[in-house]
Short mmCIF file of C-alpha atoms in Angstrom, two decimals:
data_model
loop_
_atom_site.label_atom_id
_atom_site.label_comp_id
_atom_site.label_asym_id
_atom_site.label_seq_id
_atom_site.Cartn_x
_atom_site.Cartn_y
_atom_site.Cartn_z
CA VAL A 121 -242.39 81.48 57.59
CA TRP A 122 -243.92 84.88 58.30
CA LEU A 123 -242.98 87.59 55.82
CA ASP A 124 -244.46 90.97 55.04
CA LEU A 125 -246.30 89.26 52.19
CA ALA A 126 -248.28 87.32 54.81
CA SER A 127 -250.09 90.49 55.86
CA SER A 128 -250.39 92.17 52.45
CA LEU A 129 -250.00 89.98 49.38
CA THR A 130 -251.62 86.95 50.99
CA ARG A 131 -254.64 89.08 51.81
CA GLU A 132 -254.63 90.28 48.22
CA CYS A 133 -254.57 86.64 47.08
CA LEU A 134 -257.66 85.87 49.16
CA ARG A 135 -259.39 89.01 47.95
CA SER A 136 -258.73 88.35 44.27
CA ASP A 137 -259.57 84.64 44.64
CA GLU A 138 -256.64 83.73 42.36
CA VAL A 139 -253.34 81.87 42.60
CA PHE A 140 -250.55 84.14 43.82
CA ARG A 141 -247.24 83.56 42.04
CA ARG A 142 -243.88 85.32 42.07
CA ASP A 143 -241.09 83.91 39.88
CA ASP A 144 -238.24 85.99 41.32
CA THR A 145 -238.48 87.85 44.62
CA GLU A 146 -235.42 89.93 43.74
CA ASN A 147 -237.34 91.66 40.95
CA ASP A 148 -240.59 92.26 42.82
CA PRO A 149 -240.87 95.65 44.60
CA LEU A 150 -243.96 94.53 46.51
CA LEU A 151 -242.12 91.84 48.48
CA ASP A 152 -239.90 92.26 51.52
CA ARG A 153 -236.74 91.48 49.55
CA ALA A 154 -234.45 91.70 52.60
CA ALA A 155 -236.49 89.04 54.42
CA CYS A 156 -236.61 86.86 51.30
CA ARG A 157 -232.82 87.09 50.93
CA LYS A 158 -232.30 86.17 54.58
CA LEU A 159 -234.46 83.07 54.17
CA GLY A 160 -233.17 82.24 50.71
CA LEU A 161 -236.58 82.55 49.01
CA ARG A 162 -236.61 83.30 45.29
CA SER A 163 -239.91 81.78 44.06
CA ILE A 164 -243.31 81.77 45.78
CA VAL A 165 -246.70 80.26 44.89
CA ILE A 166 -249.77 80.60 47.12
CA VAL A 167 -252.89 78.50 46.46
CA ILE A 168 -256.18 78.96 48.33
CA LEU A 169 -257.65 76.11 50.38
CA TYR A 170 -261.43 75.93 50.18
CA ARG A 171 -264.05 74.45 52.48
CA HIS A 172 -267.64 74.36 51.24
CA GLY A 173 -266.77 76.87 48.55
CA THR A 174 -265.29 79.40 51.00
CA ALA A 175 -261.61 80.34 51.29
CA ALA A 176 -260.44 78.88 54.61
CA GLY A 177 -256.65 78.65 54.35
CA LEU A 178 -253.57 78.86 52.17
CA LEU A 179 -251.01 76.44 50.78
CA LYS A 180 -247.67 78.20 50.29
CA LEU A 181 -244.86 76.79 48.14
CA VAL A 182 -241.40 78.39 48.24
CA SER A 183 -238.08 77.70 46.56
CA SER A 184 -234.52 78.99 46.79
CA ARG A 185 -234.38 79.03 42.96
CA PRO A 186 -235.92 81.70 40.73
CA HIS A 187 -238.57 80.54 38.24
CA ALA A 188 -238.87 77.23 40.11
CA PHE A 189 -242.62 76.84 39.58
CA GLY A 190 -244.12 76.54 36.11
CA GLU A 191 -247.70 75.95 35.01
CA ARG A 192 -247.38 72.24 35.77
CA GLU A 193 -246.27 72.84 39.35
CA VAL A 194 -249.06 75.36 39.90
CA ALA A 195 -251.61 72.82 38.61
CA VAL A 196 -250.19 70.15 40.96
CA ALA A 197 -250.36 72.65 43.86
CA GLN A 198 -254.02 73.32 43.10
CA LEU A 199 -254.70 69.60 43.02
CA MET A 200 -252.91 69.17 46.36
CA ALA A 201 -254.93 72.02 47.85
CA GLY A 202 -258.14 70.26 46.86
CA LEU A 203 -256.98 66.94 48.30
CA VAL A 204 -255.62 68.18 51.63
CA GLY A 205 -257.78 71.25 52.21
CA SER A 206 -261.03 69.68 53.30
CA PRO A 207 -259.72 67.02 55.76
CA LEU A 208 -257.05 69.38 57.11
CA ILE A 209 -259.50 72.17 57.87
CA ARG A 210 -261.99 69.68 59.31
CA ALA A 211 -259.27 68.40 61.67
CA ILE A 212 -258.47 71.97 62.75
CA HIS A 213 -262.18 72.57 63.43
CA GLU A 214 -262.41 69.39 65.54
CA LYS A 215 -259.31 70.39 67.49
CA SER A 216 -260.74 73.85 68.18
CA GLU A 217 -263.92 72.24 69.53
CA LYS A 218 -261.86 70.03 71.86
CA LEU A 219 -259.89 73.05 73.08
CA ALA A 220 -263.13 74.93 73.72
CA SER A 221 -264.45 72.01 75.80
CA LEU A 222 -261.17 71.85 77.72
CA ALA A 223 -261.30 75.60 78.40
CA PHE A 224 -264.87 75.26 79.71
CA PHE A 225 -263.84 72.41 82.03
CA ALA A 226 -260.74 74.28 83.22
CA ALA A 227 -262.80 77.39 83.93
CA GLY A 228 -265.03 75.31 86.20
CA VAL A 229 -261.98 74.00 88.07
CA ALA A 230 -260.66 77.55 88.44
CA HIS A 231 -263.97 78.63 89.99
CA GLU A 232 -263.74 75.74 92.45
CA ILE A 233 -260.24 76.92 93.43
CA ARG A 234 -261.38 80.52 93.86
CA ASN A 235 -264.15 79.66 96.35
CA PRO A 236 -261.92 78.08 99.06
CA LEU A 237 -259.36 80.83 98.54
CA THR A 238 -262.03 83.39 99.42
CA ALA A 239 -262.95 81.42 102.58
CA ILE A 240 -259.29 81.09 103.62
CA LYS A 241 -258.74 84.81 103.11
CA ALA A 242 -261.76 85.66 105.30
CA ARG A 243 -260.56 83.40 108.12
CA LEU A 244 -257.04 84.80 107.84
CA PHE A 245 -258.39 88.35 108.22
CA THR A 246 -260.09 87.31 111.46
CA HIS A 247 -256.88 85.82 112.87
CA GLN A 248 -254.78 88.83 111.88
CA LYS A 249 -256.60 90.92 114.49
CA ARG A 250 -255.37 88.63 117.27
CA PHE A 251 -251.66 89.11 116.61
CA VAL A 252 -249.50 91.99 117.72
CA THR A 253 -248.16 94.11 114.87
CA GLY A 254 -244.56 93.17 114.11
CA SER A 255 -244.73 89.78 115.81
CA PRO A 256 -243.61 86.64 113.92
CA GLU A 257 -247.22 85.48 113.78
CA ALA A 258 -248.35 88.77 112.23
CA GLU A 259 -245.53 88.61 109.67
CA ASP A 260 -246.62 85.08 108.74
CA THR A 261 -250.21 86.21 108.14
CA ILE A 262 -248.97 89.03 105.88
CA PHE A 263 -246.96 86.51 103.86
CA ILE A 264 -249.92 84.12 103.61
CA SER A 265 -252.22 86.97 102.56
CA GLU A 266 -249.84 88.01 99.77
CA GLU A 267 -249.61 84.45 98.46
CA ILE A 268 -253.41 84.10 98.51
CA GLY A 269 -253.62 87.33 96.54
CA ARG A 270 -251.15 85.97 94.02
CA LEU A 271 -253.19 82.80 93.58
CA GLU A 272 -256.34 84.87 93.14
CA ARG A 273 -254.68 86.92 90.40
CA ILE A 274 -253.52 83.76 88.61
CA VAL A 275 -257.01 82.26 88.77
CA GLY A 276 -258.55 85.55 87.60
CA GLU A 277 -256.17 85.84 84.65
CA PHE A 278 -256.83 82.23 83.69
CA LEU A 279 -260.59 82.72 83.77
CA GLN A 280 -260.21 85.80 81.60
CA PHE A 281 -258.17 83.76 79.12
CA ALA A 282 -260.51 80.76 79.17
CA ARG A 283 -263.62 82.84 78.70
CA PRO A 284 -262.68 85.99 76.78
CA SER A 285 -265.51 88.46 76.61
CA ASP A 286 -266.56 90.28 73.46
CA PRO A 287 -264.92 93.71 73.16
CA LEU A 288 -267.02 96.73 74.06
CA LEU A 289 -265.78 99.27 71.52
CA ALA A 290 -265.91 102.95 72.45
CA PRO A 291 -263.74 106.07 71.90
CA VAL A 292 -260.61 105.84 74.06
CA SER A 293 -257.94 108.51 74.52
CA PRO A 294 -254.46 106.92 74.18
CA GLU A 295 -253.01 109.62 76.42
CA GLU A 296 -255.51 108.97 79.23
CA LEU A 297 -255.05 105.22 78.89
CA LEU A 298 -251.27 105.40 79.13
CA CYS A 299 -251.53 107.79 82.08
CA GLU A 300 -253.64 105.21 83.91
CA VAL A 301 -251.12 102.46 83.17
CA ARG A 302 -248.24 104.64 84.34
CA GLU A 303 -249.98 105.59 87.60
CA LEU A 304 -250.85 101.94 88.24
CA LEU A 305 -247.46 100.39 87.55
CA ALA A 306 -244.90 103.14 88.26
CA PRO A 307 -244.82 102.51 92.05
CA GLN A 308 -244.34 98.76 91.52
CA LEU A 309 -241.51 99.23 89.01
CA ALA A 310 -239.84 101.81 91.25
CA LYS A 311 -239.16 99.05 93.80
CA SER A 312 -236.81 97.53 91.22
CA SER A 313 -235.32 100.94 90.31
CA ILE A 314 -237.14 100.91 86.97
CA VAL A 315 -238.56 104.26 85.84
CA LEU A 316 -241.85 104.21 83.91
CA THR A 317 -242.26 107.38 81.84
CA LEU A 318 -244.80 108.72 79.37
CA THR A 319 -243.81 110.86 76.37
CA ASP A 320 -245.30 111.94 73.05
CA ALA A 321 -248.83 110.78 73.91
CA VAL A 322 -251.55 111.91 71.52
CA SER A 323 -255.11 112.38 72.73
CA THR A 324 -256.85 111.57 69.42
CA PRO A 325 -259.45 108.94 70.38
CA VAL A 326 -259.41 105.42 68.95
CA ARG A 327 -262.20 102.83 69.03
CA ALA A 328 -261.22 100.05 71.42
CA ASP A 329 -262.30 98.10 74.48
CA ARG A 330 -260.81 100.19 77.28
CA GLN A 331 -260.33 97.35 79.77
CA GLN A 332 -258.97 94.84 77.27
CA ILE A 333 -256.47 97.22 75.69
CA LYS A 334 -255.45 98.40 79.16
CA GLN A 335 -254.73 94.79 80.16
CA VAL A 336 -252.63 94.34 77.02
CA LEU A 337 -250.57 97.44 77.91
CA ILE A 338 -250.15 96.30 81.51
CA ASN A 339 -248.87 92.91 80.33
CA LEU A 340 -246.43 94.57 77.91
CA VAL A 341 -245.03 96.86 80.60
CA ARG A 342 -244.67 93.99 83.06
CA ASN A 343 -242.89 91.87 80.45
CA ALA A 344 -240.53 94.76 79.73
CA ALA A 345 -239.80 95.23 83.43
CA GLU A 346 -239.14 91.52 83.90
CA SER A 347 -236.72 91.59 80.96
CA ILE A 348 -234.85 94.54 82.50
CA GLY A 349 -234.75 93.09 86.00
CA HIS A 350 -233.29 96.09 87.84
CA ASP A 351 -232.15 99.64 87.09
CA GLY A 352 -233.73 100.65 83.82
CA ARG A 353 -236.43 102.61 82.05
CA VAL A 354 -239.69 101.73 80.29
CA THR A 355 -241.16 104.45 78.06
CA LEU A 356 -244.79 104.66 76.96
CA ARG A 357 -245.61 106.49 73.72
CA ALA A 358 -248.71 107.04 71.59
CA ARG A 359 -248.02 108.39 68.11
CA GLN A 360 -250.30 109.17 65.20
CA ARG A 361 -249.37 108.75 61.55
CA ARG A 362 -250.90 107.69 58.24
CA VAL A 363 -250.26 104.10 57.16
CA GLY A 364 -251.44 101.77 54.43
CA PHE A 365 -253.61 98.84 55.39
CA GLY A 366 -255.94 96.72 53.28
CA GLY A 367 -255.37 98.82 50.19
CA GLN A 368 -256.37 102.03 52.00
CA VAL A 369 -254.49 104.77 53.84
CA GLY A 370 -255.73 105.82 57.26
#
């Protein structure tokens, strides 16, 4: 179960290298009490899982009763963490290696698909010149070309997923980035009567990989448009404020 404590107090538990324990969530101002109430959580204990002396995971115990975990239960949890931590994390590591091998194999298959697509597209371009504009044959070639383009995009997106590149961090203006996304996608969304607007965009630069963050924004806008379907509005914003993160405010 993901609570606010997963991004703040859990990190604090790893940093302090100690058992995290809360006997009553109702009396703890640091916890997301509304979320705890919704899930019926009153007591929480978090124990660190170690692998080769390094923190590699967490064992979380929760209860609907306050003061459910005493010293005995905490000791048992620590014992459990020692017993299950090493084989569990080893299994996760082995699974990640298998997934990496599968991604490498799938990337090779995707490349093999891309090559004939390129050849088909070249031949199709040659045949398009032979047909009269507006004829059924010309319309068919346009349809085929669009479908080839769609397949190429799918293959390209899969290759990008299978072999993600390391981010190239550099100063990026949020305003410029959102302007590019709007100019790129606004005409497409307009076909479905969806208006893509940009408001409240700050120009203060952030360090990011321009192409990767742009792809994230494009995916978000497309998902929003698909959820709307027809006749709607998607608004892009870039705001700046001070927030707490990792014990610091920035």
